[in-house]
Amino acid sequence: MNATAETELLMLPGPVPVAPRILRALSKPMINHRGPEFKQLLDSVLEKLQPVFRTENDVLVLSGSGTCAMEAAIGNIGRGKTYASVENGKFGERLKTLGSLYGRSVPVVTDWGASIDLAAVVAALDSGADAITLIHNETSTGMTNNVEKIGTLCRKYDALLIMDGVSSIGGMEAEIDKWGVDIAFTGSQKCLGMPPGLSMITVSERAWDLIRDAQKRPYYADLVAHKKSADKGQTPYTPTLPLFFALEEALKMLEEEGLDTRITRHSIYAEAIRAASRAMGLELFPQVNELSTYSDTVTAIKMPSGIKFATLSEEMRRRGVIIAGGQERLKGTIFRISNMGHVSKGDLLQTVEKLELVLLENGVVNEKGAGTLTADCALEEL
Ligand code: PLP
């Protein structure tokens, strides 16, 4: 079968399949972004976002993808700060780059796919780092870092904790207040199941103190300006209105499903992919230990010998399923399957079934059906 964009199943870690309800919301007529209708919409989404972040702190919405929030987080804290930049994947590296752009970065690097080096984090704090930057769910490696442990350390050293929750918030356990996270953010095209283009960011009181005192803040992503406008039911610059309509609908859907139910659904989906992979003799990529777990939103699998990623992805695409490869240095060594967005049990099963078929046809596995059967059993829990 030759799939088209209309029928393709996007099992990518963003963009993800978007529910028809959300797609319909995108086509609503425009409204006055300085009028009462927009104020009502913004007030309502900001209120609904707090429990999604599990925070009592302010949440703001930025017209810009996840990287916009990454830059806002670091750019607003101020120049001259020292960031202990935890990197064990591509997005940790991006925060490190931003740290050195706006301040000074002390890299706390491990191999991509390996767990955080806690001793190196302590050493960075001992040497006077003002803040730690860290990815909760490293989408590039399929690994979830233990943020709670880092949060405890930050409190001990009175350092700020900046957490990227782009592929976790709204779909995995992410306890912003309980873990002592000062700034956290997510993107629209991941667990919220929306199109790309919006990011949401939360800021603690002690982070606000630093931000207000900062000598220079970015212009477009100035969080003080965003907060001032949000208090009036507005955004400082023209908001991407269709995406705000979509956000309203996505949050309604999340409320209907329930955050806990969504988190459980994601964990069952991801476990089904992991179990099926093992049943097919495939190896998961992340090296997990007590400081990490396998991600429940994206699974990274080592490329088995006998097939190249280009062949695997093309043969999957021909069967209507789009999967992701490894990024940068992980190109060709892993492939990734996401379960975020409007993905049903049937979609998941279909993905595993087609993966198994392609691997069988290419002589990578020789037992027919073990992966699909395993995924089917795992999904029965739902
Ligand atoms: N952080 C993480 C963990 C991500 O997965 C991504 C995107 O995949 C980003 C940041 C960057 O987000 P965007 O591509 O929306 O700018």
mmCIF file of C-alpha atoms and ligand atoms in Angstrom:
data_model
loop_
_atom_site.group_PDB
_atom_site.id
_atom_site.type_symbol
_atom_site.label_atom_id
_atom_site.label_comp_id
_atom_site.label_asym_id
_atom_site.label_seq_id
_atom_site.Cartn_x
_atom_site.Cartn_y
_atom_site.Cartn_z
ATOM 1 C CA MET A 1 0.000 0.000 0.000
ATOM 2 C CA ASN A 2 1.208 3.493 -0.740
ATOM 3 C CA ALA A 3 0.054 5.655 2.152
ATOM 4 C CA THR A 4 -0.661 9.356 1.866
ATOM 5 C CA ALA A 5 -0.366 12.038 4.543
ATOM 6 C CA GLU A 6 -4.119 11.564 5.155
ATOM 7 C CA THR A 7 -3.747 7.918 6.092
ATOM 8 C CA GLU A 8 -0.210 7.780 7.434
ATOM 9 C CA LEU A 9 0.128 6.832 11.068
ATOM 10 C CA LEU A 10 2.662 9.166 12.680
ATOM 11 C CA MET A 11 4.461 7.204 15.370
ATOM 12 C CA LEU A 12 7.004 10.000 15.667
ATOM 13 C CA PRO A 13 7.906 11.734 18.933
ATOM 14 C CA GLY A 14 6.358 14.892 17.525
ATOM 15 C CA PRO A 15 4.522 15.877 15.474
ATOM 16 C CA VAL A 16 1.982 13.307 16.607
ATOM 17 C CA PRO A 17 -1.453 12.269 15.311
ATOM 18 C CA VAL A 18 -3.979 14.975 16.198
ATOM 19 C CA ALA A 19 -7.585 14.160 17.125
ATOM 20 C CA PRO A 20 -10.232 15.355 14.620
ATOM 21 C CA ARG A 21 -11.809 17.521 17.378
ATOM 22 C CA ILE A 22 -8.551 19.418 17.726
ATOM 23 C CA LEU A 23 -8.107 19.724 13.963
ATOM 24 C CA ARG A 24 -11.618 21.187 13.732
ATOM 25 C CA ALA A 25 -10.819 23.725 16.470
ATOM 26 C CA LEU A 26 -7.963 25.015 14.294
ATOM 27 C CA SER A 27 -10.409 26.177 11.659
ATOM 28 C CA LYS A 28 -12.577 28.352 13.921
ATOM 29 C CA PRO A 29 -12.999 31.980 12.803
ATOM 30 C CA MET A 30 -10.503 34.454 14.231
ATOM 31 C CA ILE A 31 -11.441 36.546 17.263
ATOM 32 C CA ASN A 32 -10.200 39.843 18.666
ATOM 33 C CA HIS A 33 -7.116 38.901 20.653
ATOM 34 C CA ARG A 34 -7.613 42.018 22.789
ATOM 35 C CA GLY A 35 -11.272 41.284 23.483
ATOM 36 C CA PRO A 36 -13.229 39.460 26.194
ATOM 37 C CA GLU A 37 -13.545 36.217 24.232
ATOM 38 C CA PHE A 38 -9.787 35.719 24.117
ATOM 39 C CA LYS A 39 -9.467 36.681 27.803
ATOM 40 C CA GLN A 40 -11.980 33.978 28.678
ATOM 41 C CA LEU A 41 -10.101 31.428 26.587
ATOM 42 C CA LEU A 42 -6.693 32.341 28.028
ATOM 43 C CA ASP A 43 -7.939 32.416 31.641
ATOM 44 C CA SER A 44 -9.483 29.002 31.140
ATOM 45 C CA VAL A 45 -6.426 27.355 29.531
ATOM 46 C CA LEU A 46 -4.044 28.815 32.111
ATOM 47 C CA GLU A 47 -6.220 27.472 34.911
ATOM 48 C CA LYS A 48 -6.372 24.034 33.276
ATOM 49 C CA LEU A 49 -2.618 23.949 32.682
ATOM 50 C CA GLN A 50 -1.683 24.240 36.376
ATOM 51 C CA PRO A 51 -2.886 20.710 37.255
ATOM 52 C CA VAL A 52 -1.260 19.385 34.070
ATOM 53 C CA PHE A 53 2.069 20.726 35.365
ATOM 54 C CA ARG A 54 1.046 19.733 38.909
ATOM 55 C CA THR A 55 1.959 23.190 40.085
ATOM 56 C CA GLU A 56 0.447 26.103 41.944
ATOM 57 C CA ASN A 57 2.875 28.454 40.194
ATOM 58 C CA ASP A 58 2.108 30.655 37.192
ATOM 59 C CA VAL A 59 1.864 29.000 33.803
ATOM 60 C CA LEU A 60 2.264 31.008 30.589
ATOM 61 C CA VAL A 61 1.705 30.086 26.950
ATOM 62 C CA LEU A 62 4.225 31.167 24.317
ATOM 63 C CA SER A 63 3.612 31.259 20.577
ATOM 64 C CA GLY A 64 6.646 29.218 19.604
ATOM 65 C CA SER A 65 7.700 25.579 19.682
ATOM 66 C CA GLY A 66 9.469 23.834 22.582
ATOM 67 C CA THR A 67 12.794 25.473 21.812
ATOM 68 C CA CYS A 68 11.173 28.882 22.317
ATOM 69 C CA ALA A 69 10.414 27.873 25.918
ATOM 70 C CA MET A 70 13.930 26.445 26.335
ATOM 71 C CA GLU A 71 15.354 29.799 25.312
ATOM 72 C CA ALA A 72 12.823 31.722 27.429
ATOM 73 C CA ALA A 73 13.765 29.681 30.506
ATOM 74 C CA ILE A 74 17.457 30.427 30.257
ATOM 75 C CA GLY A 75 17.346 33.816 28.569
ATOM 76 C CA ASN A 76 15.118 35.288 31.294
ATOM 77 C CA ILE A 77 17.166 34.137 34.257
ATOM 78 C CA GLY A 78 19.792 36.611 33.315
ATOM 79 C CA ARG A 79 23.267 36.922 31.999
ATOM 80 C CA GLY A 80 26.239 35.985 34.096
ATOM 81 C CA LYS A 81 24.641 32.948 35.723
ATOM 82 C CA THR A 82 26.377 29.593 35.825
ATOM 83 C CA TYR A 83 24.384 26.637 34.584
ATOM 84 C CA ALA A 84 25.266 23.055 35.420
ATOM 85 C CA SER A 85 24.048 21.623 32.127
ATOM 86 C CA VAL A 86 23.141 17.971 32.448
ATOM 87 C CA GLU A 87 23.467 16.325 29.052
ATOM 88 C CA ASN A 88 22.725 12.726 28.184
ATOM 89 C CA GLY A 89 21.077 13.296 24.839
ATOM 90 C CA LYS A 90 20.475 15.835 22.092
ATOM 91 C CA PHE A 91 18.085 18.053 24.023
ATOM 92 C CA GLY A 92 20.348 18.210 27.076
ATOM 93 C CA GLU A 93 23.024 19.373 24.678
ATOM 94 C CA ARG A 94 20.658 22.107 23.420
ATOM 95 C CA LEU A 95 20.121 23.424 26.957
ATOM 96 C CA LYS A 96 23.894 23.388 27.431
ATOM 97 C CA THR A 97 24.304 25.488 24.284
ATOM 98 C CA LEU A 98 21.678 27.952 25.541
ATOM 99 C CA GLY A 99 23.387 28.075 28.952
ATOM 100 C CA SER A 100 26.670 29.078 27.364
ATOM 101 C CA LEU A 101 24.926 31.566 25.079
ATOM 102 C CA TYR A 102 23.254 33.457 27.916
ATOM 103 C CA GLY A 103 25.644 32.709 30.769
ATOM 104 C CA ARG A 104 28.320 30.224 31.648
ATOM 105 C CA SER A 105 27.788 26.531 31.197
ATOM 106 C CA VAL A 106 29.433 23.829 33.283
ATOM 107 C CA PRO A 107 28.778 20.680 31.243
ATOM 108 C CA VAL A 108 27.746 17.580 33.175
ATOM 109 C CA VAL A 109 27.918 15.156 30.297
ATOM 110 C CA THR A 110 27.491 11.407 30.027
ATOM 111 C CA ASP A 111 27.148 9.318 26.881
ATOM 112 C CA TRP A 112 23.857 9.837 25.091
ATOM 113 C CA GLY A 113 21.583 7.121 26.407
ATOM 114 C CA ALA A 114 23.511 6.708 29.672
ATOM 115 C CA SER A 115 22.201 7.864 33.055
ATOM 116 C CA ILE A 116 23.092 11.107 34.790
ATOM 117 C CA ASP A 117 26.417 11.241 36.632
ATOM 118 C CA LEU A 118 25.235 12.341 40.088
ATOM 119 C CA ALA A 119 28.764 12.888 41.416
ATOM 120 C CA ALA A 120 29.449 15.292 38.547
ATOM 121 C CA VAL A 121 26.207 17.163 39.320
ATOM 122 C CA VAL A 122 27.303 17.521 42.969
ATOM 123 C CA ALA A 123 30.743 18.724 41.838
ATOM 124 C CA ALA A 124 29.109 21.382 39.614
ATOM 125 C CA LEU A 125 26.963 22.539 42.540
ATOM 126 C CA ASP A 126 30.023 22.547 44.828
ATOM 127 C CA SER A 127 31.796 24.764 42.341
ATOM 128 C CA GLY A 128 28.961 27.309 42.664
ATOM 129 C CA ALA A 129 26.500 26.636 39.826
ATOM 130 C CA ASP A 130 23.427 28.892 40.137
ATOM 131 C CA ALA A 131 21.098 26.537 38.294
ATOM 132 C CA ILE A 132 20.830 23.036 36.920
ATOM 133 C CA THR A 133 19.329 22.430 33.509
ATOM 134 C CA LEU A 134 18.041 18.983 32.736
ATOM 135 C CA ILE A 135 15.764 17.090 30.390
ATOM 136 C CA HIS A 136 13.111 15.038 32.147
ATOM 137 C CA ASN A 137 12.327 12.785 29.210
ATOM 138 C CA GLU A 138 15.226 12.727 26.740
ATOM 139 C CA THR A 139 13.274 12.209 23.524
ATOM 140 C CA SER A 140 16.456 11.567 21.556
ATOM 141 C CA THR A 141 17.394 8.482 23.590
ATOM 142 C CA GLY A 142 14.071 7.227 24.978
ATOM 143 C CA MET A 143 15.256 7.688 28.549
ATOM 144 C CA THR A 144 13.577 9.382 31.506
ATOM 145 C CA ASN A 145 15.890 11.042 34.010
ATOM 146 C CA ASN A 146 15.132 11.021 37.731
ATOM 147 C CA VAL A 147 14.362 14.693 38.345
ATOM 148 C CA GLU A 148 13.286 14.232 41.961
ATOM 149 C CA LYS A 149 16.828 13.313 43.049
ATOM 150 C CA ILE A 150 18.274 16.359 41.286
ATOM 151 C CA GLY A 151 15.553 18.536 42.843
ATOM 152 C CA THR A 152 16.608 17.443 46.324
ATOM 153 C CA LEU A 153 20.211 18.385 45.532
ATOM 154 C CA CYS A 154 19.168 21.771 44.156
ATOM 155 C CA ARG A 155 17.317 22.605 47.371
ATOM 156 C CA LYS A 156 20.364 21.599 49.425
ATOM 157 C CA TYR A 157 22.595 23.939 47.414
ATOM 158 C CA ASP A 158 19.934 26.615 46.949
ATOM 159 C CA ALA A 159 20.293 26.309 43.182
ATOM 160 C CA LEU A 160 17.535 26.765 40.660
ATOM 161 C CA LEU A 161 16.179 23.760 38.764
ATOM 162 C CA ILE A 162 15.194 24.216 35.116
ATOM 163 C CA MET A 163 13.467 21.167 33.667
ATOM 164 C CA ASP A 164 12.557 20.420 30.081
ATOM 165 C CA GLY A 165 9.304 18.458 30.163
ATOM 166 C CA VAL A 166 8.629 18.785 26.438
ATOM 167 C CA SER A 167 7.914 15.077 25.939
ATOM 168 C CA SER A 168 6.730 14.264 29.473
ATOM 169 C CA ILE A 169 4.404 16.925 30.894
ATOM 170 C CA GLY A 170 0.779 15.974 30.307
ATOM 171 C CA GLY A 171 1.616 12.344 29.600
ATOM 172 C CA MET A 172 3.995 11.082 32.264
ATOM 173 C CA GLU A 173 4.424 11.631 36.009
ATOM 174 C CA ALA A 174 5.911 15.130 36.192
ATOM 175 C CA GLU A 175 5.557 16.618 39.679
ATOM 176 C CA ILE A 176 6.811 20.147 39.227
ATOM 177 C CA ASP A 177 6.118 21.459 42.744
ATOM 178 C CA LYS A 178 6.817 18.233 44.622
ATOM 179 C CA TRP A 179 10.180 17.809 42.892
ATOM 180 C CA GLY A 180 11.149 21.431 43.549
ATOM 181 C CA VAL A 181 11.343 22.432 39.883
ATOM 182 C CA ASP A 182 11.563 26.215 39.391
ATOM 183 C CA ILE A 183 11.038 26.448 35.665
ATOM 184 C CA ALA A 184 9.460 23.717 33.556
ATOM 185 C CA PHE A 185 8.072 23.737 30.066
ATOM 186 C CA THR A 186 6.408 21.586 27.472
ATOM 187 C CA GLY A 187 5.514 21.762 23.784
ATOM 188 C CA SER A 188 2.160 21.396 22.087
ATOM 189 C CA GLN A 189 3.073 18.601 19.629
ATOM 190 C CA LYS A 190 3.829 15.922 22.206
ATOM 191 C CA CYS A 191 1.701 14.682 25.123
ATOM 192 C CA LEU A 192 -1.033 17.262 24.523
ATOM 193 C CA GLY A 193 -1.640 15.782 21.081
ATOM 194 C CA MET A 194 -1.714 19.121 19.285
ATOM 195 C CA PRO A 195 0.003 20.481 16.199
ATOM 196 C CA PRO A 196 3.431 22.058 16.799
ATOM 197 C CA GLY A 197 3.809 25.766 17.528
ATOM 198 C CA LEU A 198 2.940 26.477 21.161
ATOM 199 C CA SER A 199 4.923 26.014 24.334
ATOM 200 C CA MET A 200 3.804 26.316 27.927
ATOM 201 C CA ILE A 201 6.110 27.335 30.750
ATOM 202 C CA THR A 202 5.765 27.534 34.524
ATOM 203 C CA VAL A 203 7.831 29.752 36.812
ATOM 204 C CA SER A 204 8.282 29.533 40.601
ATOM 205 C CA GLU A 205 8.356 32.546 42.930
ATOM 206 C CA ARG A 206 12.105 32.311 43.470
ATOM 207 C CA ALA A 207 12.674 32.114 39.724
ATOM 208 C CA TRP A 208 10.466 35.196 39.263
ATOM 209 C CA ASP A 209 12.674 37.086 41.746
ATOM 210 C CA LEU A 210 15.718 36.429 39.565
ATOM 211 C CA ILE A 211 13.845 37.133 36.332
ATOM 212 C CA ARG A 212 12.522 40.497 37.529
ATOM 213 C CA ASP A 213 16.054 41.490 38.600
ATOM 214 C CA ALA A 214 17.646 40.402 35.322
ATOM 215 C CA GLN A 215 19.373 43.267 33.552
ATOM 216 C CA LYS A 216 18.466 41.950 30.122
ATOM 217 C CA ARG A 217 15.690 39.638 29.028
ATOM 218 C CA PRO A 218 14.805 38.389 25.538
ATOM 219 C CA TYR A 219 12.297 40.591 23.730
ATOM 220 C CA TYR A 220 9.765 38.144 22.202
ATOM 221 C CA ALA A 221 10.044 35.618 25.016
ATOM 222 C CA ASP A 222 10.230 38.162 27.861
ATOM 223 C CA LEU A 223 8.434 36.285 30.631
ATOM 224 C CA VAL A 224 7.720 39.451 32.634
ATOM 225 C CA ALA A 225 5.910 40.916 29.628
ATOM 226 C CA HIS A 226 4.018 37.643 29.129
ATOM 227 C CA LYS A 227 2.968 37.560 32.782
ATOM 228 C CA LYS A 228 1.863 41.197 32.738
ATOM 229 C CA SER A 229 -0.268 40.571 29.663
ATOM 230 C CA ALA A 230 -1.613 37.232 30.935
ATOM 231 C CA ASP A 231 -2.887 38.983 34.062
ATOM 232 C CA LYS A 232 -5.043 41.087 31.706
ATOM 233 C CA GLY A 233 -6.147 38.060 29.670
ATOM 234 C CA GLN A 234 -3.814 38.833 26.783
ATOM 235 C CA THR A 235 -0.450 37.998 25.260
ATOM 236 C CA PRO A 236 2.124 40.739 24.607
ATOM 237 C CA TYR A 237 2.192 40.078 20.846
ATOM 238 C CA THR A 238 -0.389 38.587 18.489
ATOM 239 C CA PRO A 239 -1.064 35.022 19.659
ATOM 240 C CA THR A 240 -1.245 32.108 17.187
ATOM 241 C CA LEU A 241 -5.022 32.058 17.633
ATOM 242 C CA PRO A 242 -5.764 28.732 15.871
ATOM 243 C CA LEU A 243 -3.304 27.007 18.177
ATOM 244 C CA PHE A 244 -4.928 28.577 21.242
ATOM 245 C CA PHE A 245 -8.289 27.213 20.029
ATOM 246 C CA ALA A 246 -6.615 23.832 19.618
ATOM 247 C CA LEU A 247 -5.097 24.073 23.098
ATOM 248 C CA GLU A 248 -8.502 24.743 24.615
ATOM 249 C CA GLU A 249 -9.826 21.585 22.932
ATOM 250 C CA ALA A 250 -6.757 19.503 23.797
ATOM 251 C CA LEU A 251 -7.100 20.440 27.468
ATOM 252 C CA LYS A 252 -10.801 19.556 27.388
ATOM 253 C CA MET A 253 -9.846 16.146 26.001
ATOM 254 C CA LEU A 254 -7.206 15.697 28.680
ATOM 255 C CA GLU A 255 -9.700 16.631 31.369
ATOM 256 C CA GLU A 256 -12.207 14.127 29.964
ATOM 257 C CA GLU A 257 -9.644 11.329 29.880
ATOM 258 C CA GLY A 258 -8.050 12.363 33.186
ATOM 259 C CA LEU A 259 -4.321 13.024 33.568
ATOM 260 C CA ASP A 260 -3.735 9.864 35.608
ATOM 261 C CA THR A 261 -5.562 7.737 33.047
ATOM 262 C CA ARG A 262 -3.513 9.244 30.243
ATOM 263 C CA ILE A 263 -0.287 8.586 32.134
ATOM 264 C CA THR A 264 -1.326 4.963 32.695
ATOM 265 C CA ARG A 265 -2.336 4.586 29.043
ATOM 266 C CA HIS A 266 1.047 5.889 27.906
ATOM 267 C CA SER A 267 2.884 3.545 30.247
ATOM 268 C CA ILE A 268 0.904 0.537 29.003
ATOM 269 C CA TYR A 269 1.459 1.544 25.371
ATOM 270 C CA ALA A 270 5.194 1.996 25.916
ATOM 271 C CA GLU A 271 5.459 -1.268 27.851
ATOM 272 C CA ALA A 272 3.705 -3.027 24.971
ATOM 273 C CA ILE A 273 6.301 -1.660 22.530
ATOM 274 C CA ARG A 274 9.161 -2.620 24.841
ATOM 275 C CA ALA A 275 7.821 -6.120 25.472
ATOM 276 C CA ALA A 276 7.178 -6.694 21.765
ATOM 277 C CA SER A 277 10.690 -5.479 20.928
ATOM 278 C CA ARG A 278 12.243 -7.911 23.387
ATOM 279 C CA ALA A 279 10.053 -10.721 22.046
ATOM 280 C CA MET A 280 11.424 -9.973 18.569
ATOM 281 C CA GLY A 281 14.974 -10.168 19.909
ATOM 282 C CA LEU A 282 15.526 -6.408 19.636
ATOM 283 C CA GLU A 283 17.497 -4.454 22.235
ATOM 284 C CA LEU A 284 16.375 -1.234 23.892
ATOM 285 C CA PHE A 285 18.861 1.602 23.621
ATOM 286 C CA PRO A 286 18.926 3.406 27.006
ATOM 287 C CA GLN A 287 21.196 2.126 29.764
ATOM 288 C CA VAL A 288 18.863 2.563 32.698
ATOM 289 C CA ASN A 289 19.807 2.455 36.368
ATOM 290 C CA GLU A 290 18.410 3.910 39.612
ATOM 291 C CA LEU A 291 18.663 7.411 38.128
ATOM 292 C CA SER A 292 16.635 6.629 35.019
ATOM 293 C CA THR A 293 13.858 4.563 33.475
ATOM 294 C CA TYR A 294 12.747 3.728 29.969
ATOM 295 C CA SER A 295 10.549 6.478 28.606
ATOM 296 C CA ASP A 296 6.810 5.945 28.562
ATOM 297 C CA THR A 297 6.286 8.273 25.624
ATOM 298 C CA VAL A 298 9.019 7.258 23.186
ATOM 299 C CA THR A 299 10.874 3.979 22.826
ATOM 300 C CA ALA A 300 14.394 3.925 21.405
ATOM 301 C CA ILE A 301 15.493 0.597 19.968
ATOM 302 C CA LYS A 302 18.976 -0.341 18.738
ATOM 303 C CA MET A 303 19.093 -0.915 14.978
ATOM 304 C CA PRO A 304 19.430 -4.661 14.591
ATOM 305 C CA SER A 305 22.131 -5.959 12.276
ATOM 306 C CA GLY A 306 20.824 -7.054 8.896
ATOM 307 C CA ILE A 307 18.807 -3.946 8.108
ATOM 308 C CA LYS A 308 19.562 -0.243 7.680
ATOM 309 C CA PHE A 309 17.323 2.472 9.096
ATOM 310 C CA ALA A 310 16.649 3.852 5.616
ATOM 311 C CA THR A 311 15.222 0.472 4.542
ATOM 312 C CA LEU A 312 13.262 -0.034 7.738
ATOM 313 C CA SER A 313 11.692 3.432 7.678
ATOM 314 C CA GLU A 314 10.889 3.246 3.959
ATOM 315 C CA GLU A 315 9.278 -0.190 4.251
ATOM 316 C CA MET A 316 7.279 0.984 7.267
ATOM 317 C CA ARG A 317 6.252 4.109 5.367
ATOM 318 C CA ARG A 318 5.064 2.037 2.426
ATOM 319 C CA ARG A 319 2.840 0.216 4.891
ATOM 320 C CA GLY A 320 1.518 3.516 6.243
ATOM 321 C CA VAL A 321 3.504 3.861 9.475
ATOM 322 C CA ILE A 322 6.063 6.604 10.046
ATOM 323 C CA ILE A 323 8.795 5.920 12.580
ATOM 324 C CA ALA A 324 11.752 8.070 13.669
ATOM 325 C CA GLY A 325 15.455 7.441 13.410
ATOM 326 C CA GLY A 326 18.287 8.509 15.665
ATOM 327 C CA GLN A 327 19.349 12.136 15.730
ATOM 328 C CA GLU A 328 22.861 13.388 14.991
ATOM 329 C CA ARG A 329 25.407 10.978 16.464
ATOM 330 C CA LEU A 330 22.658 8.380 16.975
ATOM 331 C CA LYS A 331 21.726 8.413 13.287
ATOM 332 C CA GLY A 332 21.705 4.883 11.934
ATOM 333 C CA THR A 333 22.228 3.288 15.334
ATOM 334 C CA ILE A 334 18.699 3.492 16.762
ATOM 335 C CA PHE A 335 15.096 3.869 15.684
ATOM 336 C CA ARG A 336 12.303 5.358 17.765
ATOM 337 C CA ILE A 337 8.596 4.687 18.124
ATOM 338 C CA SER A 338 6.436 7.152 19.978
ATOM 339 C CA ASN A 339 3.038 6.577 21.530
ATOM 340 C CA MET A 340 2.026 10.198 22.147
ATOM 341 C CA GLY A 341 -0.982 11.924 20.652
ATOM 342 C CA HIS A 342 -4.158 10.493 19.185
ATOM 343 C CA VAL A 343 -2.923 6.894 19.064
ATOM 344 C CA SER A 344 -5.283 3.971 19.681
ATOM 345 C CA LYS A 345 -4.551 0.425 20.816
ATOM 346 C CA GLY A 346 -5.194 -0.636 17.232
ATOM 347 C CA ASP A 347 -2.655 1.894 15.926
ATOM 348 C CA LEU A 348 -0.074 0.575 18.315
ATOM 349 C CA LEU A 349 -0.715 -3.027 17.436
ATOM 350 C CA GLN A 350 -0.625 -2.209 13.745
ATOM 351 C CA THR A 351 2.784 -0.555 14.222
ATOM 352 C CA VAL A 352 4.236 -3.607 15.956
ATOM 353 C CA GLU A 353 2.673 -5.951 13.414
ATOM 354 C CA LYS A 354 4.167 -4.039 10.485
ATOM 355 C CA LEU A 355 7.533 -3.753 12.201
ATOM 356 C CA GLU A 356 7.566 -7.495 12.741
ATOM 357 C CA LEU A 357 6.618 -8.116 9.129
ATOM 358 C CA VAL A 358 9.396 -5.869 7.783
ATOM 359 C CA LEU A 359 11.951 -7.474 10.092
ATOM 360 C CA LEU A 360 10.750 -10.933 9.049
ATOM 361 C CA GLU A 361 10.966 -10.101 5.351
ATOM 362 C CA ASN A 362 14.495 -8.810 5.851
ATOM 363 C CA GLY A 363 15.598 -11.894 7.758
ATOM 364 C CA VAL A 364 16.148 -9.997 11.014
ATOM 365 C CA VAL A 365 13.656 -12.127 12.932
ATOM 366 C CA ASN A 366 12.613 -15.627 12.014
ATOM 367 C CA GLU A 367 9.744 -16.322 14.366
ATOM 368 C CA LYS A 368 6.455 -15.059 13.005
ATOM 369 C CA GLY A 369 4.061 -13.240 15.315
ATOM 370 C CA ALA A 370 5.882 -13.329 18.671
ATOM 371 C CA GLY A 371 6.157 -9.532 18.877
ATOM 372 C CA THR A 372 2.588 -8.860 17.825
ATOM 373 C CA LEU A 373 1.206 -11.429 20.244
ATOM 374 C CA THR A 374 3.253 -9.986 23.094
ATOM 375 C CA ALA A 375 2.054 -6.448 22.326
ATOM 376 C CA ASP A 376 -1.530 -7.679 22.133
ATOM 377 C CA CYS A 377 -1.248 -9.298 25.590
ATOM 378 C CA ALA A 378 0.358 -6.187 27.088
ATOM 379 C CA LEU A 379 -2.441 -4.014 25.697
ATOM 380 C CA GLU A 380 -5.086 -6.168 27.326
ATOM 381 C CA GLU A 381 -4.338 -4.295 30.532
ATOM 382 C CA LEU A 382 -6.187 -1.318 29.096
HETATM 383 N N1 PLP B 1 13.053 19.249 24.279
HETATM 384 C C1 PLP B 1 12.694 17.983 24.026
HETATM 385 C C2 PLP B 1 12.844 16.962 25.105
HETATM 386 C C3 PLP B 1 12.183 17.635 22.782
HETATM 387 O O1 PLP B 1 11.814 16.386 22.536
HETATM 388 C C4 PLP B 1 12.065 18.638 21.790
HETATM 389 C C5 PLP B 1 11.562 18.297 20.445
HETATM 390 O O2 PLP B 1 11.466 17.168 20.058
HETATM 391 C C6 PLP B 1 12.459 19.933 22.102
HETATM 392 C C7 PLP B 1 12.938 20.196 23.358
HETATM 393 C C8 PLP B 1 12.389 21.024 21.096
HETATM 394 O O3 PLP B 1 11.093 21.284 20.781
HETATM 395 P P1 PLP B 1 10.668 21.928 19.357
HETATM 396 O O4 PLP B 1 11.177 21.014 18.308
HETATM 397 O O5 PLP B 1 9.187 21.945 19.518
HETATM 398 O O6 PLP B 1 11.248 23.278 19.303
#
